[in-house]
Amino acid sequence: MDIVDLRSDTVTQPTPAMREAMAKAEVGDDVFGEDPTINRLQEMAAERMGKEAGLFVPSGTMGNLLAILTHCNRGDEALMGHLGHTFLFEAGGMSALGSVFAHTLPNQPDGSLKLDDIRAGIRGSDIHEPITRLIILENTQNRCGGVVLSADYTRQVGALAKKNGLKLHLDGARIFNAAVAQGVEAGELAAPADSVTFCLSKGLCAPVGSVLCGSKDFIDKARRLRKQLGGGMRQAGILAAAGIVALEQMIDRLAEDHQRAKRLAERLSVVKGLELTFGMPQTNMVFVNLTAGHPKSAEQVEAELAKEKVLVEVAGPGAFRLVTHFWINDEDAERTVQAFKRVI
Ligand code: TLP
């Protein structure tokens, strides 16, 4: 019996079409700007995001870090959600490598930051205070349940940033999930942002890579910083080839993952001892938790599910995250429900 791996959409394997494209990819030295496949991917990415230029990077973490380092100077401050990936899960890179100060604002249940909180968070010109330089939003917002931010909300934050001379970076690791769920183009969600990163290696199934997009000038600076961080790759067109297939073939089908997540959530919500943490999923993430007073810990449940070949992520005390993706079908979802029933 195969393993049902719902820990993340980062576990996705490349599709057969990707493996074929990778084998045939034309490559060159990308540090010289001579890899035609990377150049094509970057152009496609920039076009989709509505930006002038793109930069292929090894991970979403590096994309976000480069954006912060490019926008900010040492000692500057970036406003971001307290549940943002950049704050929680990027190993403090912005501080360790850029001396950038993280000023967190409460993420609302819908994933947004309140405009009033942002306004109140922007510092004045008092020399005691750090300089506020950047706002970071995340779409979809992972730890709020994979919820989507609308284009209208993002425009409001963009306008606020502009009015106050700040930059807006969008961590769009799953921006295509957000776009498909709302029936809009990803470029519309990214338009108000000065920079955006999106991941090829999550629901889109490419083995490696993200693309950072922004103005030409911004990307020129980010390219130098990528080199400084040791992220200048050589014949990485072999990886970019999978990214091109991801953009061409894997976006529209994300709707299927979202439907499967909804069905899985419905079925899990009626399992005795479980409840949905954030209500019905909007995209491909299902968050469930054990009901109060349940005798087992999340780690115990996780281990027992693993024995049944169902892998889930522990997302806090008594809480789990299950992420649907290309390699999860209806039968896998049903096996997951049955395994939960047996274990709890
Ligand atoms: N998220 C991973 C883990 O790191 C938690 C996951 O399983 O969800 N932004 C967002 C919103 C992300 O969810 C992630 C990865 C990243 C950035 C970082 O991407 P990578 O893993 O490519 O560095």
mmCIF file of C-alpha atoms and ligand atoms in Angstrom:
data_model
loop_
_atom_site.group_PDB
_atom_site.id
_atom_site.type_symbol
_atom_site.label_atom_id
_atom_site.label_comp_id
_atom_site.label_asym_id
_atom_site.label_seq_id
_atom_site.Cartn_x
_atom_site.Cartn_y
_atom_site.Cartn_z
ATOM 1 C CA MET A 1 0.000 0.000 0.000
ATOM 2 C CA ASP A 2 1.375 3.401 -0.953
ATOM 3 C CA ILE A 3 2.024 6.110 1.575
ATOM 4 C CA VAL A 4 -0.548 8.925 1.640
ATOM 5 C CA ASP A 5 1.640 11.952 2.269
ATOM 6 C CA LEU A 6 -0.401 14.985 3.308
ATOM 7 C CA ARG A 7 2.329 16.702 5.344
ATOM 8 C CA SER A 8 2.757 19.411 2.723
ATOM 9 C CA ASP A 9 2.510 20.102 -0.993
ATOM 10 C CA THR A 10 6.308 20.434 -0.842
ATOM 11 C CA VAL A 11 6.450 16.605 -0.917
ATOM 12 C CA THR A 12 5.158 16.510 -4.497
ATOM 13 C CA GLN A 13 7.263 14.570 -6.971
ATOM 14 C CA PRO A 14 7.901 15.937 -10.478
ATOM 15 C CA THR A 15 5.427 14.735 -13.099
ATOM 16 C CA PRO A 16 6.514 12.503 -16.027
ATOM 17 C CA ALA A 17 6.244 15.543 -18.344
ATOM 18 C CA MET A 18 8.635 17.424 -16.073
ATOM 19 C CA ARG A 19 11.172 14.609 -16.022
ATOM 20 C CA GLU A 20 11.078 14.501 -19.805
ATOM 21 C CA ALA A 21 11.492 18.270 -20.135
ATOM 22 C CA MET A 22 14.370 18.173 -17.641
ATOM 23 C CA ALA A 23 16.185 15.494 -19.603
ATOM 24 C CA LYS A 24 15.908 17.520 -22.806
ATOM 25 C CA ALA A 25 16.546 20.993 -21.363
ATOM 26 C CA GLU A 26 18.956 23.307 -23.148
ATOM 27 C CA VAL A 27 21.291 24.723 -20.536
ATOM 28 C CA GLY A 28 24.106 27.254 -20.085
ATOM 29 C CA ASP A 29 25.924 29.111 -17.337
ATOM 30 C CA ASP A 30 23.247 31.122 -15.585
ATOM 31 C CA VAL A 31 25.730 33.217 -13.612
ATOM 32 C CA PHE A 32 26.689 34.579 -17.064
ATOM 33 C CA GLY A 33 22.950 34.887 -17.854
ATOM 34 C CA GLU A 34 23.423 32.219 -20.540
ATOM 35 C CA ASP A 35 20.945 29.522 -19.589
ATOM 36 C CA PRO A 36 18.162 29.791 -22.174
ATOM 37 C CA THR A 37 15.738 27.664 -20.155
ATOM 38 C CA ILE A 38 16.153 29.772 -17.022
ATOM 39 C CA ASN A 39 15.825 32.941 -19.083
ATOM 40 C CA ARG A 40 12.576 31.643 -20.542
ATOM 41 C CA LEU A 41 11.188 30.640 -17.135
ATOM 42 C CA GLN A 42 12.065 34.066 -15.700
ATOM 43 C CA GLU A 43 10.327 35.803 -18.601
ATOM 44 C CA MET A 44 7.229 33.632 -18.255
ATOM 45 C CA ALA A 45 7.136 34.217 -14.498
ATOM 46 C CA ALA A 46 7.528 37.980 -14.818
ATOM 47 C CA GLU A 47 4.766 38.082 -17.412
ATOM 48 C CA ARG A 48 2.383 36.083 -15.209
ATOM 49 C CA MET A 49 3.101 38.355 -12.238
ATOM 50 C CA GLY A 50 2.836 41.518 -14.339
ATOM 51 C CA LYS A 51 6.379 42.590 -13.426
ATOM 52 C CA GLU A 52 9.357 43.641 -15.541
ATOM 53 C CA ALA A 53 11.724 40.857 -14.538
ATOM 54 C CA GLY A 54 12.103 37.574 -12.681
ATOM 55 C CA LEU A 55 14.907 35.743 -10.881
ATOM 56 C CA PHE A 56 15.030 31.966 -10.456
ATOM 57 C CA VAL A 57 15.993 31.088 -6.886
ATOM 58 C CA PRO A 58 16.463 27.751 -5.108
ATOM 59 C CA SER A 59 13.642 28.250 -2.586
ATOM 60 C CA GLY A 60 10.794 30.424 -1.402
ATOM 61 C CA THR A 61 12.862 31.223 1.663
ATOM 62 C CA MET A 62 15.661 32.635 -0.488
ATOM 63 C CA GLY A 63 13.153 34.577 -2.602
ATOM 64 C CA ASN A 64 11.681 36.257 0.477
ATOM 65 C CA LEU A 65 15.121 36.885 1.970
ATOM 66 C CA LEU A 66 16.387 38.487 -1.240
ATOM 67 C CA ALA A 67 13.302 40.700 -1.391
ATOM 68 C CA ILE A 68 13.885 41.891 2.169
ATOM 69 C CA LEU A 69 17.617 42.440 1.652
ATOM 70 C CA THR A 70 16.980 44.304 -1.600
ATOM 71 C CA HIS A 71 14.283 46.589 -0.182
ATOM 72 C CA CYS A 72 15.806 47.234 3.249
ATOM 73 C CA ASN A 73 19.013 48.612 4.752
ATOM 74 C CA ARG A 74 20.570 47.382 7.989
ATOM 75 C CA GLY A 75 18.452 48.389 10.989
ATOM 76 C CA ASP A 76 15.323 49.003 8.909
ATOM 77 C CA GLU A 77 12.057 47.504 9.980
ATOM 78 C CA ALA A 78 9.644 45.273 8.074
ATOM 79 C CA LEU A 79 5.977 44.963 9.074
ATOM 80 C CA MET A 80 4.584 41.431 8.775
ATOM 81 C CA GLY A 81 1.980 39.075 10.210
ATOM 82 C CA HIS A 82 2.765 37.232 13.438
ATOM 83 C CA LEU A 83 1.717 34.044 11.615
ATOM 84 C CA GLY A 84 3.676 34.889 8.474
ATOM 85 C CA HIS A 85 6.056 32.297 7.069
ATOM 86 C CA THR A 86 8.811 34.901 6.925
ATOM 87 C CA PHE A 87 8.475 35.525 10.658
ATOM 88 C CA LEU A 88 7.903 31.935 11.784
ATOM 89 C CA PHE A 89 9.766 29.632 9.460
ATOM 90 C CA GLU A 90 12.665 31.319 7.677
ATOM 91 C CA ALA A 91 15.230 30.812 10.407
ATOM 92 C CA GLY A 92 15.396 34.534 11.186
ATOM 93 C CA GLY A 93 17.346 35.083 7.953
ATOM 94 C CA MET A 94 16.273 38.706 7.638
ATOM 95 C CA SER A 95 17.902 39.493 11.004
ATOM 96 C CA ALA A 96 20.857 37.135 10.762
ATOM 97 C CA LEU A 97 21.872 38.241 7.279
ATOM 98 C CA GLY A 98 20.310 41.670 6.787
ATOM 99 C CA SER A 99 19.994 43.102 10.302
ATOM 100 C CA VAL A 100 16.376 43.822 9.422
ATOM 101 C CA PHE A 101 14.001 44.159 12.341
ATOM 102 C CA ALA A 102 10.730 42.172 12.234
ATOM 103 C CA HIS A 103 7.759 44.168 13.507
ATOM 104 C CA THR A 104 4.846 41.760 13.745
ATOM 105 C CA LEU A 105 1.181 42.725 13.515
ATOM 106 C CA PRO A 106 -1.651 40.311 14.320
ATOM 107 C CA ASN A 107 -2.847 38.268 11.377
ATOM 108 C CA GLN A 108 -6.638 38.360 11.335
ATOM 109 C CA PRO A 109 -8.538 35.063 10.889
ATOM 110 C CA ASP A 110 -8.931 35.912 7.184
ATOM 111 C CA GLY A 111 -5.144 36.145 6.823
ATOM 112 C CA SER A 112 -5.079 39.920 6.473
ATOM 113 C CA LEU A 113 -3.330 42.584 8.516
ATOM 114 C CA LYS A 114 -5.714 45.348 9.645
ATOM 115 C CA LEU A 115 -5.050 48.579 7.757
ATOM 116 C CA ASP A 116 -5.275 50.453 11.077
ATOM 117 C CA ASP A 117 -2.632 48.171 12.589
ATOM 118 C CA ILE A 118 -0.350 48.837 9.618
ATOM 119 C CA ARG A 119 -0.939 52.599 9.907
ATOM 120 C CA ALA A 120 -0.195 52.495 13.635
ATOM 121 C CA GLY A 121 2.880 50.336 13.028
ATOM 122 C CA ILE A 122 4.577 52.773 10.653
ATOM 123 C CA ARG A 123 7.202 54.763 12.547
ATOM 124 C CA GLY A 124 7.711 58.496 12.353
ATOM 125 C CA SER A 125 10.981 60.346 11.968
ATOM 126 C CA ASP A 126 12.032 60.150 15.640
ATOM 127 C CA ILE A 127 15.716 59.187 15.718
ATOM 128 C CA HIS A 128 15.035 56.728 18.544
ATOM 129 C CA GLU A 129 13.037 54.538 16.193
ATOM 130 C CA PRO A 130 14.018 52.221 13.372
ATOM 131 C CA ILE A 131 13.004 53.234 9.870
ATOM 132 C CA THR A 132 9.932 51.381 8.586
ATOM 133 C CA ARG A 133 10.741 50.304 5.037
ATOM 134 C CA LEU A 134 8.643 47.317 4.061
ATOM 135 C CA ILE A 135 5.292 45.551 4.463
ATOM 136 C CA ILE A 136 5.058 41.805 3.809
ATOM 137 C CA LEU A 137 1.795 40.018 2.998
ATOM 138 C CA GLU A 138 1.329 36.287 2.368
ATOM 139 C CA ASN A 139 -1.157 34.872 -0.164
ATOM 140 C CA THR A 140 -2.354 32.221 0.481
ATOM 141 C CA GLN A 141 -1.791 32.709 4.210
ATOM 142 C CA ASN A 142 -0.507 29.326 5.336
ATOM 143 C CA ARG A 143 -0.973 29.358 9.122
ATOM 144 C CA CYS A 144 -4.396 31.009 8.977
ATOM 145 C CA GLY A 145 -5.647 27.949 7.095
ATOM 146 C CA GLY A 146 -4.367 28.518 3.568
ATOM 147 C CA VAL A 147 -6.801 31.420 3.245
ATOM 148 C CA VAL A 148 -6.784 33.841 0.325
ATOM 149 C CA LEU A 149 -6.247 37.596 0.267
ATOM 150 C CA SER A 150 -8.310 39.443 -2.330
ATOM 151 C CA ALA A 151 -6.915 41.737 -4.994
ATOM 152 C CA ASP A 152 -8.970 44.546 -3.494
ATOM 153 C CA TYR A 153 -7.431 44.117 -0.036
ATOM 154 C CA THR A 154 -3.928 43.873 -1.509
ATOM 155 C CA ARG A 155 -4.581 47.104 -3.458
ATOM 156 C CA GLN A 156 -5.553 48.863 -0.238
ATOM 157 C CA VAL A 157 -2.311 47.772 1.429
ATOM 158 C CA GLY A 158 -0.371 48.761 -1.708
ATOM 159 C CA ALA A 159 -1.926 52.238 -1.624
ATOM 160 C CA LEU A 160 -1.113 52.593 2.069
ATOM 161 C CA ALA A 161 2.492 51.510 1.417
ATOM 162 C CA LYS A 162 2.854 54.005 -1.417
ATOM 163 C CA LYS A 163 1.347 56.858 0.566
ATOM 164 C CA ASN A 164 3.922 56.268 3.301
ATOM 165 C CA GLY A 165 6.915 55.687 1.033
ATOM 166 C CA LEU A 166 7.101 51.973 1.926
ATOM 167 C CA LYS A 167 7.627 48.924 -0.280
ATOM 168 C CA LEU A 168 5.204 46.001 -0.385
ATOM 169 C CA HIS A 169 6.492 42.438 -0.798
ATOM 170 C CA LEU A 170 4.074 39.592 -1.398
ATOM 171 C CA ASP A 171 5.056 36.100 -0.294
ATOM 172 C CA GLY A 172 3.016 34.388 -2.963
ATOM 173 C CA ALA A 173 4.418 30.920 -2.345
ATOM 174 C CA ARG A 174 0.927 29.649 -3.254
ATOM 175 C CA ILE A 175 -0.328 32.636 -5.244
ATOM 176 C CA PHE A 176 -1.691 30.339 -7.957
ATOM 177 C CA ASN A 177 -3.841 28.540 -5.370
ATOM 178 C CA ALA A 178 -5.112 31.976 -4.301
ATOM 179 C CA ALA A 179 -5.787 32.968 -7.919
ATOM 180 C CA VAL A 180 -7.555 29.751 -8.900
ATOM 181 C CA ALA A 181 -9.684 29.806 -5.720
ATOM 182 C CA GLN A 182 -10.865 33.353 -6.518
ATOM 183 C CA GLY A 183 -11.122 33.012 -10.277
ATOM 184 C CA VAL A 184 -8.654 35.840 -10.911
ATOM 185 C CA GLU A 185 -5.257 36.080 -12.584
ATOM 186 C CA ALA A 186 -2.266 35.787 -10.262
ATOM 187 C CA GLY A 187 -0.990 39.029 -11.812
ATOM 188 C CA GLU A 188 -3.996 40.885 -10.400
ATOM 189 C CA LEU A 189 -3.141 39.675 -6.897
ATOM 190 C CA ALA A 190 0.500 40.657 -7.378
ATOM 191 C CA ALA A 191 -0.098 44.019 -9.101
ATOM 192 C CA PRO A 192 -0.079 46.194 -5.958
ATOM 193 C CA ALA A 193 3.182 44.654 -4.703
ATOM 194 C CA ASP A 194 6.650 45.979 -5.559
ATOM 195 C CA SER A 195 7.948 42.419 -5.427
ATOM 196 C CA VAL A 196 6.469 38.940 -5.309
ATOM 197 C CA THR A 197 7.866 35.428 -4.844
ATOM 198 C CA PHE A 198 6.023 32.294 -5.891
ATOM 199 C CA CYS A 199 6.997 28.651 -5.538
ATOM 200 C CA LEU A 200 7.221 26.111 -8.332
ATOM 201 C CA SER A 201 7.981 23.276 -5.925
ATOM 202 C CA LYS A 202 4.730 23.149 -3.960
ATOM 203 C CA GLY A 203 1.336 22.406 -5.527
ATOM 204 C CA LEU A 204 2.830 22.927 -8.986
ATOM 205 C CA CYS A 205 5.049 19.822 -8.455
ATOM 206 C CA ALA A 206 8.404 21.047 -9.771
ATOM 207 C CA PRO A 207 11.268 19.501 -7.801
ATOM 208 C CA VAL A 208 13.056 22.758 -6.933
ATOM 209 C CA GLY A 209 12.665 26.477 -7.194
ATOM 210 C CA SER A 210 10.825 29.724 -6.771
ATOM 211 C CA VAL A 211 10.820 32.914 -8.810
ATOM 212 C CA LEU A 212 11.221 36.408 -7.376
ATOM 213 C CA CYS A 213 9.662 39.085 -9.587
ATOM 214 C CA GLY A 214 9.775 42.868 -9.577
ATOM 215 C CA SER A 215 11.115 45.856 -11.509
ATOM 216 C CA LYS A 216 14.251 45.399 -13.625
ATOM 217 C CA ASP A 217 16.260 47.524 -11.248
ATOM 218 C CA PHE A 218 15.047 45.531 -8.230
ATOM 219 C CA ILE A 219 15.893 42.211 -9.882
ATOM 220 C CA ASP A 220 19.372 43.444 -10.897
ATOM 221 C CA LYS A 221 20.085 44.193 -7.226
ATOM 222 C CA ALA A 222 18.569 40.895 -6.080
ATOM 223 C CA ARG A 223 20.722 38.987 -8.604
ATOM 224 C CA ARG A 224 23.892 40.391 -7.039
ATOM 225 C CA LEU A 225 22.624 39.471 -3.551
ATOM 226 C CA ARG A 226 21.736 35.971 -4.746
ATOM 227 C CA LYS A 227 25.362 35.586 -5.840
ATOM 228 C CA GLN A 228 26.535 36.900 -2.480
ATOM 229 C CA LEU A 229 24.431 34.281 -0.680
ATOM 230 C CA GLY A 230 25.906 31.520 -2.859
ATOM 231 C CA GLY A 231 22.695 31.079 -4.810
ATOM 232 C CA GLY A 232 24.184 31.686 -8.271
ATOM 233 C CA MET A 233 23.442 28.387 -10.000
ATOM 234 C CA ARG A 234 25.078 27.256 -13.216
ATOM 235 C CA GLN A 235 23.306 24.830 -15.608
ATOM 236 C CA ALA A 236 20.139 24.992 -13.525
ATOM 237 C CA GLY A 237 18.011 25.120 -16.672
ATOM 238 C CA ILE A 238 17.523 21.453 -15.944
ATOM 239 C CA LEU A 239 15.464 22.587 -12.933
ATOM 240 C CA ALA A 240 13.861 25.540 -14.675
ATOM 241 C CA ALA A 241 12.576 23.161 -17.376
ATOM 242 C CA ALA A 242 10.339 21.543 -14.755
ATOM 243 C CA GLY A 243 9.253 25.027 -13.665
ATOM 244 C CA ILE A 244 8.132 25.832 -17.210
ATOM 245 C CA VAL A 245 5.998 22.668 -17.283
ATOM 246 C CA ALA A 246 4.633 23.700 -13.870
ATOM 247 C CA LEU A 247 3.473 27.054 -15.249
ATOM 248 C CA GLU A 248 2.126 25.581 -18.463
ATOM 249 C CA GLN A 249 0.329 22.513 -17.140
ATOM 250 C CA MET A 250 -0.167 22.545 -13.395
ATOM 251 C CA ILE A 251 -2.032 25.740 -12.502
ATOM 252 C CA ASP A 252 -5.613 25.162 -13.606
ATOM 253 C CA ARG A 253 -5.747 21.720 -12.015
ATOM 254 C CA LEU A 254 -5.178 23.224 -8.548
ATOM 255 C CA ALA A 255 -8.987 23.565 -8.377
ATOM 256 C CA GLU A 256 -9.095 19.791 -8.054
ATOM 257 C CA ASP A 257 -6.853 19.905 -4.954
ATOM 258 C CA HIS A 258 -9.125 22.553 -3.458
ATOM 259 C CA GLN A 259 -12.254 20.459 -4.043
ATOM 260 C CA ARG A 260 -10.547 17.410 -2.559
ATOM 261 C CA ALA A 261 -9.496 19.436 0.486
ATOM 262 C CA LYS A 262 -13.129 20.517 0.984
ATOM 263 C CA ARG A 263 -14.397 16.953 0.754
ATOM 264 C CA LEU A 264 -11.690 15.740 3.118
ATOM 265 C CA ALA A 265 -12.590 18.504 5.589
ATOM 266 C CA GLU A 266 -16.288 17.615 5.430
ATOM 267 C CA ARG A 267 -15.543 13.956 6.105
ATOM 268 C CA LEU A 268 -13.054 14.683 8.926
ATOM 269 C CA SER A 269 -15.375 17.207 10.597
ATOM 270 C CA VAL A 270 -17.828 14.417 11.458
ATOM 271 C CA VAL A 271 -15.177 12.091 12.907
ATOM 272 C CA LYS A 272 -15.778 11.902 16.667
ATOM 273 C CA GLY A 273 -12.889 13.574 18.504
ATOM 274 C CA LEU A 274 -11.920 15.887 15.622
ATOM 275 C CA GLU A 275 -12.979 19.384 14.617
ATOM 276 C CA LEU A 276 -12.013 21.808 11.877
ATOM 277 C CA THR A 277 -9.657 24.443 13.256
ATOM 278 C CA PHE A 278 -10.455 27.242 10.797
ATOM 279 C CA GLY A 279 -13.699 26.022 9.236
ATOM 280 C CA MET A 280 -13.932 24.851 5.622
ATOM 281 C CA PRO A 281 -10.734 25.189 3.588
ATOM 282 C CA GLN A 282 -10.496 27.853 0.903
ATOM 283 C CA THR A 283 -7.583 26.197 -0.912
ATOM 284 C CA ASN A 284 -5.534 23.020 -0.438
ATOM 285 C CA MET A 285 -4.983 23.030 3.349
ATOM 286 C CA VAL A 286 -7.136 21.284 5.900
ATOM 287 C CA PHE A 287 -6.460 22.148 9.543
ATOM 288 C CA VAL A 288 -8.097 19.872 12.113
ATOM 289 C CA ASN A 289 -7.622 19.509 15.840
ATOM 290 C CA LEU A 290 -8.471 17.037 18.564
ATOM 291 C CA THR A 291 -11.485 18.090 20.619
ATOM 292 C CA ALA A 292 -10.766 19.447 24.116
ATOM 293 C CA GLY A 293 -9.842 16.775 26.624
ATOM 294 C CA HIS A 294 -8.938 14.150 24.032
ATOM 295 C CA PRO A 295 -6.682 11.601 25.744
ATOM 296 C CA LYS A 296 -4.096 11.390 22.933
ATOM 297 C CA SER A 297 -1.506 13.979 21.958
ATOM 298 C CA ALA A 298 -1.135 15.160 18.373
ATOM 299 C CA GLU A 299 2.285 13.490 18.224
ATOM 300 C CA GLN A 300 0.773 10.174 19.340
ATOM 301 C CA VAL A 301 -1.957 10.417 16.716
ATOM 302 C CA GLU A 302 0.598 11.412 14.077
ATOM 303 C CA ALA A 303 2.742 8.354 14.906
ATOM 304 C CA GLU A 304 -0.235 5.992 14.848
ATOM 305 C CA LEU A 305 -1.432 7.395 11.519
ATOM 306 C CA ALA A 306 2.073 6.912 10.137
ATOM 307 C CA LYS A 307 1.841 3.213 11.014
ATOM 308 C CA GLU A 308 -1.239 3.170 8.768
ATOM 309 C CA LYS A 309 0.872 4.860 6.066
ATOM 310 C CA VAL A 310 -0.925 8.192 6.375
ATOM 311 C CA LEU A 311 1.424 11.131 6.992
ATOM 312 C CA VAL A 312 0.116 14.407 8.416
ATOM 313 C CA GLU A 313 1.848 17.418 9.953
ATOM 314 C CA VAL A 314 1.461 18.367 13.606
ATOM 315 C CA ALA A 315 0.562 22.068 13.530
ATOM 316 C CA GLY A 316 0.530 22.859 17.251
ATOM 317 C CA PRO A 317 -0.838 21.247 20.416
ATOM 318 C CA GLY A 318 -3.591 18.822 19.395
ATOM 319 C CA ALA A 319 -3.581 20.223 15.846
ATOM 320 C CA PHE A 320 -2.825 18.862 12.382
ATOM 321 C CA ARG A 321 -2.361 20.212 8.883
ATOM 322 C CA LEU A 322 -3.239 18.065 5.864
ATOM 323 C CA VAL A 323 -2.324 19.451 2.448
ATOM 324 C CA THR A 324 -3.838 18.056 -0.740
ATOM 325 C CA HIS A 325 -1.846 17.984 -3.977
ATOM 326 C CA PHE A 326 -1.424 16.329 -7.366
ATOM 327 C CA TRP A 327 -0.374 12.967 -5.874
ATOM 328 C CA ILE A 328 -3.414 12.659 -3.577
ATOM 329 C CA ASN A 329 -6.551 11.116 -5.079
ATOM 330 C CA ASP A 330 -10.053 10.426 -3.702
ATOM 331 C CA GLU A 331 -9.060 6.981 -2.486
ATOM 332 C CA ASP A 332 -6.119 8.449 -0.536
ATOM 333 C CA ALA A 333 -8.454 10.998 1.056
ATOM 334 C CA GLU A 334 -10.862 8.239 2.078
ATOM 335 C CA ARG A 335 -8.013 6.141 3.499
ATOM 336 C CA THR A 336 -7.037 9.158 5.576
ATOM 337 C CA VAL A 337 -10.544 9.514 7.007
ATOM 338 C CA GLN A 338 -10.695 5.811 7.885
ATOM 339 C CA ALA A 339 -7.228 5.918 9.482
ATOM 340 C CA PHE A 340 -8.231 8.908 11.649
ATOM 341 C CA LYS A 341 -11.395 7.065 12.701
ATOM 342 C CA ARG A 342 -9.395 4.054 13.837
ATOM 343 C CA VAL A 343 -6.708 6.060 15.616
ATOM 344 C CA ILE A 344 -8.860 8.470 17.603
HETATM 345 N N1 TLP B 1 6.263 26.288 3.639
HETATM 346 C C1 TLP B 1 6.454 24.931 4.068
HETATM 347 C C2 TLP B 1 7.158 24.898 5.434
HETATM 348 O O1 TLP B 1 8.286 25.690 5.441
HETATM 349 C C3 TLP B 1 6.300 25.315 6.567
HETATM 350 C C4 TLP B 1 5.126 24.229 4.111
HETATM 351 O O2 TLP B 1 5.147 22.995 4.253
HETATM 352 O O3 TLP B 1 4.077 24.890 4.023
HETATM 353 N N2 TLP B 1 6.288 31.013 2.081
HETATM 354 C C5 TLP B 1 5.278 30.215 2.449
HETATM 355 C C6 TLP B 1 3.919 30.804 2.631
HETATM 356 C C7 TLP B 1 5.497 28.843 2.656
HETATM 357 O O4 TLP B 1 4.492 28.088 3.035
HETATM 358 C C8 TLP B 1 6.784 28.326 2.444
HETATM 359 C C9 TLP B 1 7.084 26.865 2.686
HETATM 360 C C10 TLP B 1 7.811 29.199 2.051
HETATM 361 C C11 TLP B 1 7.522 30.556 1.879
HETATM 362 C C12 TLP B 1 9.231 28.752 1.866
HETATM 363 O O5 TLP B 1 9.409 27.961 0.765
HETATM 364 P P1 TLP B 1 10.691 26.980 0.653
HETATM 365 O O6 TLP B 1 10.337 25.754 1.434
HETATM 366 O O7 TLP B 1 10.816 26.750 -0.813
HETATM 367 O O8 TLP B 1 11.844 27.703 1.219
#
